[in-house]
mmCIF file of C-alpha atoms in Angstrom:
data_model
loop_
_atom_site.group_PDB
_atom_site.id
_atom_site.type_symbol
_atom_site.label_atom_id
_atom_site.label_comp_id
_atom_site.label_asym_id
_atom_site.label_seq_id
_atom_site.Cartn_x
_atom_site.Cartn_y
_atom_site.Cartn_z
ATOM 1 C CA MET A 226 18.656 6.387 -12.230
ATOM 2 C CA ASP A 227 16.057 9.162 -12.452
ATOM 3 C CA LYS A 228 13.762 7.801 -15.167
ATOM 4 C CA PRO A 229 11.587 4.674 -14.804
ATOM 5 C CA PHE A 230 13.062 1.895 -16.919
ATOM 6 C CA TYR A 231 11.576 -1.398 -18.101
ATOM 7 C CA PRO A 232 14.486 -3.815 -18.680
ATOM 8 C CA ASN A 233 12.672 -6.624 -20.505
ATOM 9 C CA PRO A 234 11.825 -7.045 -24.213
ATOM 10 C CA GLY A 235 8.564 -5.570 -25.484
ATOM 11 C CA ILE A 236 5.574 -7.685 -26.477
ATOM 12 C CA GLY A 237 4.659 -7.650 -30.143
ATOM 13 C CA SER A 238 1.272 -9.363 -30.323
ATOM 14 C CA ILE A 239 -1.830 -10.194 -28.322
ATOM 15 C CA GLU A 240 -0.929 -13.887 -28.695
ATOM 16 C CA SER A 241 2.423 -13.219 -26.995
ATOM 17 C CA LEU A 242 0.672 -11.201 -24.279
ATOM 18 C CA ALA A 243 -1.749 -14.073 -23.614
ATOM 19 C CA LYS A 244 1.169 -16.485 -23.363
ATOM 20 C CA ALA A 245 3.023 -14.191 -20.944
ATOM 21 C CA LEU A 246 -0.092 -14.012 -18.749
ATOM 22 C CA ASP A 247 -0.868 -17.751 -19.010
ATOM 23 C CA VAL A 248 -4.317 -16.993 -20.395
ATOM 24 C CA HIS A 249 -5.952 -18.132 -23.626
ATOM 25 C CA ARG A 250 -6.087 -15.314 -26.159
ATOM 26 C CA ASP A 251 -9.875 -15.502 -26.548
ATOM 27 C CA LEU A 252 -10.401 -15.373 -22.785
ATOM 28 C CA LEU A 253 -8.077 -12.379 -22.502
ATOM 29 C CA VAL A 254 -10.020 -10.470 -25.158
ATOM 30 C CA ASP A 255 -13.354 -11.511 -23.621
ATOM 31 C CA ILE A 256 -12.389 -10.233 -20.148
ATOM 32 C CA ALA A 257 -11.273 -6.936 -21.673
ATOM 33 C CA SER A 258 -14.594 -6.570 -23.519
ATOM 34 C CA LYS A 259 -16.700 -6.794 -20.338
ATOM 35 C CA VAL A 260 -14.458 -4.901 -17.941
ATOM 36 C CA GLU A 261 -17.133 -2.297 -17.102
ATOM 37 C CA SER A 262 -19.195 -4.988 -15.362
ATOM 38 C CA SER A 263 -16.178 -6.521 -13.648
ATOM 39 C CA TYR A 264 -15.878 -4.171 -10.665
ATOM 40 C CA THR A 265 -17.636 -3.748 -7.340
ATOM 41 C CA SER A 266 -17.805 -0.101 -6.263
ATOM 42 C CA PHE A 267 -18.181 1.248 -2.745
ATOM 43 C CA ALA A 268 -17.573 4.536 -0.936
ATOM 44 C CA ILE A 269 -15.122 5.049 1.925
ATOM 45 C CA PRO A 270 -14.760 8.223 4.047
ATOM 46 C CA LYS A 271 -11.775 10.448 3.325
ATOM 47 C CA LYS A 272 -9.257 10.675 6.166
ATOM 48 C CA SER A 273 -8.878 14.402 5.626
ATOM 49 C CA ASP A 274 -12.657 14.958 5.583
ATOM 50 C CA PRO A 275 -14.758 12.124 7.095
ATOM 51 C CA ALA A 276 -17.921 13.907 5.962
ATOM 52 C CA SER A 277 -17.008 13.289 2.321
ATOM 53 C CA SER A 278 -16.062 10.043 0.617
ATOM 54 C CA ARG A 279 -14.141 8.597 -2.320
ATOM 55 C CA THR A 280 -15.299 5.808 -4.589
ATOM 56 C CA VAL A 281 -13.211 2.638 -4.557
ATOM 57 C CA CYS A 282 -13.625 0.115 -7.356
ATOM 58 C CA GLU A 283 -12.507 -3.425 -6.565
ATOM 59 C CA PRO A 284 -12.067 -5.790 -9.530
ATOM 60 C CA LYS A 285 -14.062 -9.006 -9.421
ATOM 61 C CA HIS A 286 -12.320 -12.371 -9.266
ATOM 62 C CA GLU A 287 -11.486 -13.037 -12.921
ATOM 63 C CA LEU A 288 -10.267 -9.518 -13.670
ATOM 64 C CA LYS A 289 -8.467 -9.297 -10.327
ATOM 65 C CA LYS A 290 -6.469 -12.436 -11.079
ATOM 66 C CA LEU A 291 -5.493 -11.026 -14.463
ATOM 67 C CA GLN A 292 -4.502 -7.637 -13.025
ATOM 68 C CA LYS A 293 -2.361 -9.359 -10.390
ATOM 69 C CA LYS A 294 -0.550 -11.154 -13.216
ATOM 70 C CA ILE A 295 -0.030 -7.879 -15.087
ATOM 71 C CA ASN A 296 1.637 -6.601 -11.923
ATOM 72 C CA SER A 297 3.879 -9.622 -11.355
ATOM 73 C CA ARG A 298 4.809 -10.146 -15.019
ATOM 74 C CA PHE A 299 5.306 -6.511 -16.076
ATOM 75 C CA LEU A 300 4.719 -3.607 -13.682
ATOM 76 C CA GLU A 301 6.806 -4.997 -10.812
ATOM 77 C CA HIS A 302 9.788 -5.401 -13.158
ATOM 78 C CA VAL A 303 10.105 -1.677 -13.823
ATOM 79 C CA GLN A 304 13.109 -0.048 -12.171
ATOM 80 C CA TYR A 305 11.538 2.839 -10.287
ATOM 81 C CA PRO A 306 13.602 5.895 -9.295
ATOM 82 C CA ILE A 307 13.874 6.542 -5.589
ATOM 83 C CA TYR A 308 11.808 9.734 -5.724
ATOM 84 C CA LEU A 309 8.740 7.524 -6.344
ATOM 85 C CA GLN A 310 7.766 6.338 -2.895
ATOM 86 C CA GLY A 311 4.326 4.728 -2.802
ATOM 87 C CA GLY A 312 2.650 1.538 -3.984
ATOM 88 C CA ILE A 313 5.862 -0.115 -5.237
ATOM 89 C CA LYS A 314 7.245 -3.492 -4.198
ATOM 90 C CA ASP A 315 10.944 -3.024 -3.495
ATOM 91 C CA LYS A 316 12.941 -5.537 -1.449
ATOM 92 C CA LYS A 317 15.976 -3.253 -1.163
ATOM 93 C CA ASN A 318 14.240 0.030 -0.304
ATOM 94 C CA SER A 319 10.819 0.102 1.310
ATOM 95 C CA ARG A 320 8.681 2.610 -0.570
ATOM 96 C CA ASP A 321 6.372 3.853 2.171
ATOM 97 C CA TYR A 322 5.395 6.997 4.028
ATOM 98 C CA ILE A 323 8.240 6.657 6.542
ATOM 99 C CA ASN A 324 11.021 6.330 3.978
ATOM 100 C CA ASN A 325 9.351 9.096 2.005
ATOM 101 C CA SER A 326 9.640 11.382 5.018
ATOM 102 C CA GLY A 327 13.325 10.474 5.436
ATOM 103 C CA ILE A 328 14.155 12.049 2.074
ATOM 104 C CA HIS A 329 13.202 15.451 3.512
ATOM 105 C CA ALA A 330 14.748 15.297 6.997
ATOM 106 C CA LYS A 331 15.894 18.574 8.584
ATOM 107 C CA PRO A 332 14.604 21.032 5.964
ATOM 108 C CA GLN A 333 14.781 24.793 6.118
ATOM 109 C CA VAL A 334 11.786 24.985 3.795
ATOM 110 C CA LEU A 335 9.143 22.307 3.262
ATOM 111 C CA VAL A 336 6.427 22.293 0.606
ATOM 112 C CA ASN A 337 3.554 19.790 0.659
ATOM 113 C CA LEU A 338 1.487 19.499 -2.532
ATOM 114 C CA ASP A 339 -1.484 17.325 -3.430
ATOM 115 C CA ILE A 340 -2.727 16.291 -6.883
ATOM 116 C CA LYS A 341 -6.479 16.789 -7.030
ATOM 117 C CA ASN A 342 -8.626 13.689 -7.641
ATOM 118 C CA PHE A 343 -5.558 11.879 -8.904
ATOM 119 C CA TYR A 344 -6.772 8.423 -9.908
ATOM 120 C CA PRO A 345 -10.077 9.423 -11.553
ATOM 121 C CA ASN A 346 -8.241 11.994 -13.680
ATOM 122 C CA ILE A 347 -5.622 9.623 -15.099
ATOM 123 C CA LYS A 348 -7.157 8.929 -18.487
ATOM 124 C CA ARG A 349 -6.943 5.826 -20.633
ATOM 125 C CA ASP A 350 -4.727 7.425 -23.286
ATOM 126 C CA LEU A 351 -2.044 8.041 -20.658
ATOM 127 C CA VAL A 352 -2.126 4.340 -19.769
ATOM 128 C CA VAL A 353 -1.815 3.387 -23.457
ATOM 129 C CA ASP A 354 1.205 5.696 -23.686
ATOM 130 C CA VAL A 355 2.864 4.027 -20.685
ATOM 131 C CA PHE A 356 2.550 0.544 -22.158
ATOM 132 C CA GLN A 357 3.417 1.600 -25.695
ATOM 133 C CA ASN A 358 6.355 3.929 -25.090
ATOM 134 C CA LEU A 359 7.806 2.952 -21.704
ATOM 135 C CA PHE A 360 7.290 -0.800 -22.055
ATOM 136 C CA ALA A 361 7.706 -0.767 -25.869
ATOM 137 C CA PHE A 362 4.616 -2.954 -26.319
ATOM 138 C CA GLU A 363 2.871 -3.106 -29.699
ATOM 139 C CA PRO A 364 -0.091 -0.653 -30.007
ATOM 140 C CA GLY A 365 -2.726 -3.412 -30.019
ATOM 141 C CA VAL A 366 -1.170 -4.949 -26.902
ATOM 142 C CA SER A 367 -0.981 -1.542 -25.187
ATOM 143 C CA ASN A 368 -4.634 -0.812 -25.940
ATOM 144 C CA LEU A 369 -5.735 -4.198 -24.620
ATOM 145 C CA LEU A 370 -3.741 -3.708 -21.403
ATOM 146 C CA ALA A 371 -5.285 -0.247 -21.036
ATOM 147 C CA ASP A 372 -8.743 -1.826 -21.375
ATOM 148 C CA LEU A 373 -7.854 -4.322 -18.640
ATOM 149 C CA THR A 374 -6.533 -1.713 -16.212
ATOM 150 C CA THR A 375 -8.971 1.199 -16.653
ATOM 151 C CA LEU A 376 -12.682 1.651 -15.999
ATOM 152 C CA ASN A 377 -14.839 3.999 -18.063
ATOM 153 C CA GLY A 378 -11.693 5.505 -19.566
ATOM 154 C CA ARG A 379 -10.029 6.251 -16.200
ATOM 155 C CA VAL A 380 -7.672 4.545 -13.769
ATOM 156 C CA PRO A 381 -9.899 3.194 -10.964
ATOM 157 C CA GLN A 382 -8.904 3.740 -7.367
ATOM 158 C CA GLY A 383 -8.831 0.215 -5.967
ATOM 159 C CA GLY A 384 -7.644 -1.525 -9.129
ATOM 160 C CA CYS A 385 -4.690 -3.870 -8.629
ATOM 161 C CA CYS A 386 -2.567 -2.049 -11.240
ATOM 162 C CA SER A 387 -3.655 1.481 -10.385
ATOM 163 C CA SER A 388 -0.846 2.415 -7.984
ATOM 164 C CA TYR A 389 1.827 1.275 -10.425
ATOM 165 C CA LEU A 390 0.200 3.201 -13.263
ATOM 166 C CA ALA A 391 -0.082 6.272 -11.024
ATOM 167 C CA ASN A 392 3.666 6.059 -10.416
ATOM 168 C CA LEU A 393 4.370 5.868 -14.144
ATOM 169 C CA VAL A 394 1.970 8.499 -15.462
ATOM 170 C CA PHE A 395 4.675 11.233 -15.544
ATOM 171 C CA TYR A 396 7.462 8.882 -16.713
ATOM 172 C CA ALA A 397 8.473 11.037 -19.711
ATOM 173 C CA ASP A 398 8.761 14.359 -17.837
ATOM 174 C CA GLU A 399 9.026 13.895 -14.079
ATOM 175 C CA TYR A 400 12.665 12.784 -14.127
ATOM 176 C CA LYS A 401 13.698 15.932 -16.028
ATOM 177 C CA LEU A 402 11.876 18.083 -13.490
ATOM 178 C CA VAL A 403 13.543 16.226 -10.611
ATOM 179 C CA GLN A 404 16.989 16.766 -12.147
ATOM 180 C CA LYS A 405 16.315 20.486 -12.540
ATOM 181 C CA LEU A 406 15.008 20.831 -8.996
ATOM 182 C CA ARG A 407 18.005 18.954 -7.649
ATOM 183 C CA LYS A 408 20.398 21.334 -9.396
ATOM 184 C CA ASN A 409 18.584 24.201 -7.677
ATOM 185 C CA GLY A 410 18.963 22.606 -4.252
ATOM 186 C CA TRP A 411 15.528 20.996 -3.933
ATOM 187 C CA ARG A 412 14.716 17.473 -2.778
ATOM 188 C CA TYR A 413 11.662 15.973 -4.451
ATOM 189 C CA SER A 414 9.541 12.914 -3.769
ATOM 190 C CA ARG A 415 6.086 11.722 -4.724
ATOM 191 C CA LEU A 416 3.993 9.236 -2.796
ATOM 192 C CA LEU A 417 1.268 8.711 -5.422
ATOM 193 C CA ASP A 418 -0.737 11.966 -5.215
ATOM 194 C CA ASP A 419 1.341 13.550 -2.413
ATOM 195 C CA ILE A 420 4.299 15.593 -3.687
ATOM 196 C CA THR A 421 6.917 16.913 -1.283
ATOM 197 C CA LEU A 422 9.670 19.471 -1.873
ATOM 198 C CA SER A 423 12.294 20.479 0.642
ATOM 199 C CA SER A 424 15.365 22.679 0.681
ATOM 200 C CA SER A 425 18.201 23.342 3.111
ATOM 201 C CA VAL A 426 18.278 26.958 1.918
ATOM 202 C CA ALA A 427 16.039 29.181 4.039
ATOM 203 C CA MET A 428 15.476 31.766 1.311
ATOM 204 C CA ALA A 429 14.905 29.281 -1.539
ATOM 205 C CA ASP A 430 12.690 30.446 -4.399
ATOM 206 C CA LEU A 431 9.295 28.781 -3.920
ATOM 207 C CA VAL A 432 7.341 30.141 -6.855
ATOM 208 C CA SER A 433 9.313 28.564 -9.707
ATOM 209 C CA PRO A 434 9.341 24.929 -8.533
ATOM 210 C CA ILE A 435 5.646 24.953 -7.609
ATOM 211 C CA LYS A 436 4.780 26.465 -11.005
ATOM 212 C CA GLU A 437 6.861 23.826 -12.787
ATOM 213 C CA ILE A 438 5.175 20.985 -10.902
ATOM 214 C CA ALA A 439 1.751 22.485 -11.625
ATOM 215 C CA ALA A 440 2.686 22.772 -15.318
ATOM 216 C CA MET A 441 3.723 19.107 -15.418
ATOM 217 C CA CYS A 442 0.391 18.091 -13.910
ATOM 218 C CA THR A 443 -1.525 20.289 -16.361
ATOM 219 C CA LYS A 444 0.261 18.672 -19.309
ATOM 220 C CA TYR A 445 -1.229 15.334 -18.217
ATOM 221 C CA GLY A 446 -4.742 16.639 -17.581
ATOM 222 C CA LEU A 447 -4.188 16.890 -13.831
ATOM 223 C CA LYS A 448 -3.955 19.785 -11.420
ATOM 224 C CA LEU A 449 -2.784 20.572 -7.922
ATOM 225 C CA ASN A 450 -5.273 20.951 -5.098
ATOM 226 C CA ASN A 451 -4.442 24.486 -3.994
ATOM 227 C CA LYS A 452 -6.428 24.064 -0.780
ATOM 228 C CA LYS A 453 -3.935 21.419 0.359
ATOM 229 C CA THR A 454 -0.765 23.269 -0.595
ATOM 230 C CA ARG A 455 1.267 23.937 2.548
ATOM 231 C CA VAL A 456 4.563 25.798 2.889
ATOM 232 C CA SER A 457 6.499 25.572 6.161
ATOM 233 C CA HIS A 458 9.648 27.496 7.128
ATOM 234 C CA ARG A 459 11.945 26.445 9.950
ATOM 235 C CA ASP A 460 12.326 30.112 10.863
ATOM 236 C CA HIS A 461 8.601 30.187 11.646
ATOM 237 C CA GLY A 462 8.810 27.181 13.984
ATOM 238 C CA ILE A 463 9.303 23.455 13.557
ATOM 239 C CA ALA A 464 5.872 22.215 14.600
ATOM 240 C CA ASN A 465 4.525 21.955 11.038
ATOM 241 C CA LEU A 466 7.509 20.200 9.498
ATOM 242 C CA HIS A 467 5.633 17.000 8.633
ATOM 243 C CA VAL A 468 5.879 14.774 5.571
ATOM 244 C CA THR A 469 3.145 12.163 5.062
ATOM 245 C CA GLY A 470 2.342 12.252 8.764
ATOM 246 C CA VAL A 471 5.926 12.038 10.088
ATOM 247 C CA TRP A 472 7.858 14.851 11.769
ATOM 248 C CA VAL A 473 11.084 15.712 9.907
ATOM 249 C CA ALA A 474 12.453 18.684 11.839
ATOM 250 C CA HIS A 475 15.625 16.816 12.827
ATOM 251 C CA GLY A 476 18.189 14.710 10.980
ATOM 252 C CA VAL A 477 15.983 11.608 10.949
ATOM 253 C CA PRO A 478 12.162 11.263 10.873
ATOM 254 C CA LYS A 479 10.563 11.105 14.311
ATOM 255 C CA LEU A 480 7.282 11.425 16.157
ATOM 256 C CA ARG A 481 6.937 14.512 18.307
ATOM 257 C CA ARG A 482 6.883 14.253 22.101
ATOM 258 C CA HIS A 483 3.105 14.591 22.399
ATOM 259 C CA GLU A 484 2.621 11.897 19.720
ATOM 260 C CA ARG A 485 4.876 9.478 21.636
ATOM 261 C CA ARG A 486 3.054 10.334 24.851
ATOM 262 C CA TYR A 487 -0.226 9.439 23.142
ATOM 263 C CA VAL A 488 1.108 5.997 22.146
ATOM 264 C CA ARG A 489 2.259 5.364 25.732
ATOM 265 C CA GLN A 490 -1.222 6.317 26.937
ATOM 266 C CA LEU A 491 -2.769 3.845 24.493
ATOM 267 C CA VAL A 492 -0.567 1.044 25.836
ATOM 268 C CA TYR A 493 -1.630 1.958 29.379
ATOM 269 C CA VAL A 494 -5.319 1.852 28.375
ATOM 270 C CA CYS A 495 -4.686 -1.511 26.734
ATOM 271 C CA GLU A 496 -3.229 -2.856 29.991
ATOM 272 C CA LYS A 497 -6.333 -1.757 31.882
ATOM 273 C CA LYS A 498 -8.649 -3.351 29.316
ATOM 274 C CA PHE A 499 -6.670 -6.591 29.500
ATOM 275 C CA ASP A 500 -7.569 -7.014 33.171
ATOM 276 C CA THR A 501 -11.282 -7.253 32.415
ATOM 277 C CA ASP A 502 -11.731 -7.647 28.671
ATOM 278 C CA ARG A 503 -8.878 -9.694 27.208
ATOM 279 C CA CYS A 504 -11.133 -12.088 25.262
ATOM 280 C CA SER A 505 -13.532 -9.671 23.570
ATOM 281 C CA GLN A 506 -13.399 -8.844 19.882
ATOM 282 C CA GLU A 507 -13.242 -5.175 20.867
ATOM 283 C CA TYR A 508 -10.046 -5.826 22.816
ATOM 284 C CA HIS A 509 -8.534 -7.828 19.942
ATOM 285 C CA LYS A 510 -9.141 -4.883 17.576
ATOM 286 C CA PHE A 511 -7.901 -2.314 20.087
ATOM 287 C CA TRP A 512 -4.709 -4.289 20.793
ATOM 288 C CA ASN A 513 -4.002 -4.602 17.064
ATOM 289 C CA MET A 514 -4.471 -0.853 16.602
ATOM 290 C CA VAL A 515 -2.109 -0.052 19.485
ATOM 291 C CA SER A 516 0.390 -2.597 18.212
ATOM 292 C CA GLY A 517 0.451 -0.743 14.888
ATOM 293 C CA LYS A 518 1.243 2.516 16.700
ATOM 294 C CA VAL A 519 4.117 0.854 18.556
ATOM 295 C CA ALA A 520 5.365 -0.648 15.289
ATOM 296 C CA LYS A 521 5.579 2.902 13.922
ATOM 297 C CA LEU A 522 7.708 3.898 16.912
ATOM 298 C CA THR A 523 9.922 0.890 16.211
ATOM 299 C CA ARG A 524 10.313 1.820 12.538
ATOM 300 C CA LEU A 525 11.330 5.322 13.595
ATOM 301 C CA LYS A 526 13.816 3.889 16.152
ATOM 302 C CA HIS A 527 12.388 5.613 19.206
ATOM 303 C CA ALA A 528 13.982 4.424 22.447
ATOM 304 C CA GLU A 529 10.681 3.646 24.210
ATOM 305 C CA ALA A 530 9.483 1.300 21.465
ATOM 306 C CA LEU A 531 11.201 -1.798 22.894
ATOM 307 C CA ASP A 532 9.659 -1.351 26.360
ATOM 308 C CA LEU A 533 6.200 -0.683 24.913
ATOM 309 C CA ARG A 534 6.454 -3.791 22.725
ATOM 310 C CA LYS A 535 7.343 -5.874 25.799
ATOM 311 C CA ARG A 536 4.356 -4.469 27.668
ATOM 312 C CA LEU A 537 2.058 -5.342 24.777
ATOM 313 C CA HIS A 538 3.505 -8.849 24.657
ATOM 314 C CA ASN A 539 2.430 -9.321 28.274
ATOM 315 C CA ILE A 540 -1.196 -8.438 27.475
ATOM 316 C CA LEU A 541 -1.803 -10.384 24.259
ATOM 317 C CA PRO A 542 -5.472 -10.950 23.354
ATOM 318 C CA VAL A 543 -6.683 -14.516 23.934
ATOM 319 C CA PHE A 544 -9.713 -16.654 23.117
ATOM 320 C CA ASP A 545 -12.421 -17.589 25.573
ATOM 321 C CA GLU A 546 -14.045 -21.018 25.569
ATOM 322 C CA HIS A 547 -16.642 -19.976 23.009
ATOM 323 C CA ASP A 548 -14.084 -18.697 20.493
ATOM 324 C CA LYS A 549 -11.898 -21.738 21.067
ATOM 325 C CA ASN A 550 -14.775 -24.066 20.233
ATOM 326 C CA LEU A 551 -15.643 -22.055 17.127
ATOM 327 C CA LEU A 552 -12.050 -22.376 15.920
ATOM 328 C CA ILE A 553 -11.985 -26.123 16.555
ATOM 329 C CA LYS A 554 -15.200 -26.451 14.560
ATOM 330 C CA GLU A 555 -13.735 -24.379 11.716
ATOM 331 C CA ILE A 556 -10.583 -26.531 11.586
ATOM 332 C CA LYS A 557 -12.690 -29.707 11.440
ATOM 333 C CA THR A 558 -14.788 -28.204 8.633
ATOM 334 C CA LEU A 559 -11.690 -27.204 6.639
ATOM 335 C CA CYS A 560 -10.160 -30.638 7.069
ATOM 336 C CA ALA A 561 -13.356 -32.289 5.869
ATOM 337 C CA LYS A 562 -13.296 -30.320 2.621
ATOM 338 C CA PRO A 563 -12.036 -32.157 -0.476
ATOM 339 C CA THR A 564 -8.585 -31.273 -1.784
ATOM 340 C CA ALA A 565 -10.182 -29.649 -4.842
ATOM 341 C CA SER A 566 -11.404 -26.860 -2.560
ATOM 342 C CA SER A 567 -7.824 -25.656 -2.178
ATOM 343 C CA LYS A 568 -7.962 -24.217 -5.701
ATOM 344 C CA ARG A 569 -10.469 -21.557 -4.624
ATOM 345 C CA ILE A 570 -9.286 -18.238 -3.192
ATOM 346 C CA GLY A 571 -12.071 -18.139 -0.605
ATOM 347 C CA PHE A 572 -10.888 -21.450 0.819
ATOM 348 C CA ILE A 573 -7.239 -20.343 0.849
ATOM 349 C CA GLU A 574 -8.223 -17.199 2.750
ATOM 350 C CA ARG A 575 -10.181 -19.275 5.277
ATOM 351 C CA VAL A 576 -7.153 -21.491 5.891
ATOM 352 C CA ASN A 577 -4.948 -18.431 6.340
ATOM 353 C CA ARG A 578 -7.368 -16.960 8.883
ATOM 354 C CA ALA A 579 -7.438 -20.300 10.696
ATOM 355 C CA HIS A 580 -3.630 -20.331 10.948
ATOM 356 C CA TYR A 581 -3.715 -16.785 12.339
ATOM 357 C CA SER A 582 -6.324 -17.799 14.908
ATOM 358 C CA LEU A 583 -4.269 -20.844 15.879
ATOM 359 C CA GLY A 584 -1.465 -18.452 16.758
ATOM 360 C CA ILE A 585 -3.822 -16.736 19.206
ATOM 361 C CA LEU A 586 -5.028 -20.051 20.599
ATOM 362 C CA ALA A 587 -1.421 -21.137 21.179
ATOM 363 C CA ARG A 588 -1.048 -18.387 23.782
ATOM 364 C CA THR A 589 -3.215 -20.377 26.192
ATOM 365 C CA GLU A 590 -3.573 -23.857 24.605
ATOM 366 C CA THR A 591 -0.172 -24.687 23.125
ATOM 367 C CA ARG A 592 -0.661 -28.435 22.670
ATOM 368 C CA LEU A 593 -4.153 -28.114 21.219
ATOM 369 C CA ALA A 594 -3.066 -25.411 18.775
ATOM 370 C CA LYS A 595 -0.085 -27.501 17.666
ATOM 371 C CA SER A 596 -2.288 -30.546 17.120
ATOM 372 C CA LEU A 597 -4.867 -28.606 15.104
ATOM 373 C CA ARG A 598 -2.175 -26.945 13.022
ATOM 374 C CA ARG A 599 -0.643 -30.345 12.208
ATOM 375 C CA GLU A 600 -4.062 -31.725 11.267
ATOM 376 C CA LEU A 601 -4.719 -28.804 8.926
ATOM 377 C CA ALA A 602 -1.264 -28.991 7.350
ATOM 378 C CA GLU A 603 -1.527 -32.732 6.672
ATOM 379 C CA LYS A 604 -4.905 -32.406 5.001
ATOM 380 C CA HIS A 605 -3.936 -29.489 2.780
ATOM 381 C CA ALA A 606 -0.180 -29.954 2.464
ATOM 382 C CA PHE A 607 0.067 -28.455 -1.033
ATOM 383 C CA LEU A 608 -2.151 -25.436 -0.497
ATOM 384 C CA PRO A 609 -0.776 -22.442 -2.441
ATOM 385 C CA THR A 610 -0.172 -19.141 -0.734
ATOM 386 C CA ILE A 611 -2.443 -16.229 -1.584
ATOM 387 C CA LYS A 612 0.417 -14.668 -3.580
ATOM 388 C CA GLU A 613 0.971 -17.902 -5.514
ATOM 389 C CA TYR A 614 -2.745 -18.140 -6.247
ATOM 390 C CA TRP A 615 -3.007 -14.679 -7.776
ATOM 391 C CA SER A 616 0.226 -14.822 -9.747
#
């Protein structure tokens, strides 16, 4: 399957939409009418250029809950082609940067492209088109859903539905382009705004496919960021053969030798910190960061990953007496709260953090952690998960 496909019946009225989302029709329309005041905006540094930043818009509680439902009731049910690799829940095939890199393993030619200012340039009319023509929703329903998932006429970076909509924006044309590229020996994938092409033919024509991708973007009011376009040839060396941060020079994605050496060095530094600093918040954060690096080695099936994971297991962060007492106090506070509190997301998140902290406490105080966990579970036995709350 090369084209995104929505397998369920369309929705023919706003009343039916409200019923599908378990929301009263009037409330649904009211939330849509005040969406511009329903976000909190903040700037985060760009990884590629820490001196500059991008604006992230996080939906406030009421809109966030509704957007989560739009995901679980509609957007997550789309059957997404495998060339779409980011921001998609898929139990059978993980759609992440590592699997994305695997599509392009051992290329002779590799092309990395970037869509410029992707999210802010996806306009509202494109979102209406997705709901109306891909989902076969009635025009009034499609317009209301567009109101609920856009901000100031654009798809907001940080919105709960934004990644799914970004995957679907080219639904009517991308699959045809992929089929054509495939016939010409090209492999294609897109991880949101990162497009990758690769070929096993050293002398493959580069101009035509890049022009065709640029033309597709232009048709939708988007354009490629020429400054980030990178073409790598195996004949010129294999050092630059990277896809979304993973080296693909060989038959399977890997980290290069110096990258693996760096992870080993981090584990060594972690062992030294453990001797003097195992209880500090700094050490907790550092251990978690290093653990993530080792997890990447594990995902890529590097031989040293198992030994490094064992070494990290021997230097797990722990709580000192102060942190232990704070956790005990927090558990007592949570248990003293009335059951009605469990309906609030802030309370659910606090309970989840407490369970995580109890796992840390159990490393040194097994009986105490078990007792506190039992006490918390008995008091709030029917507490929904965060996923259950939002959906």
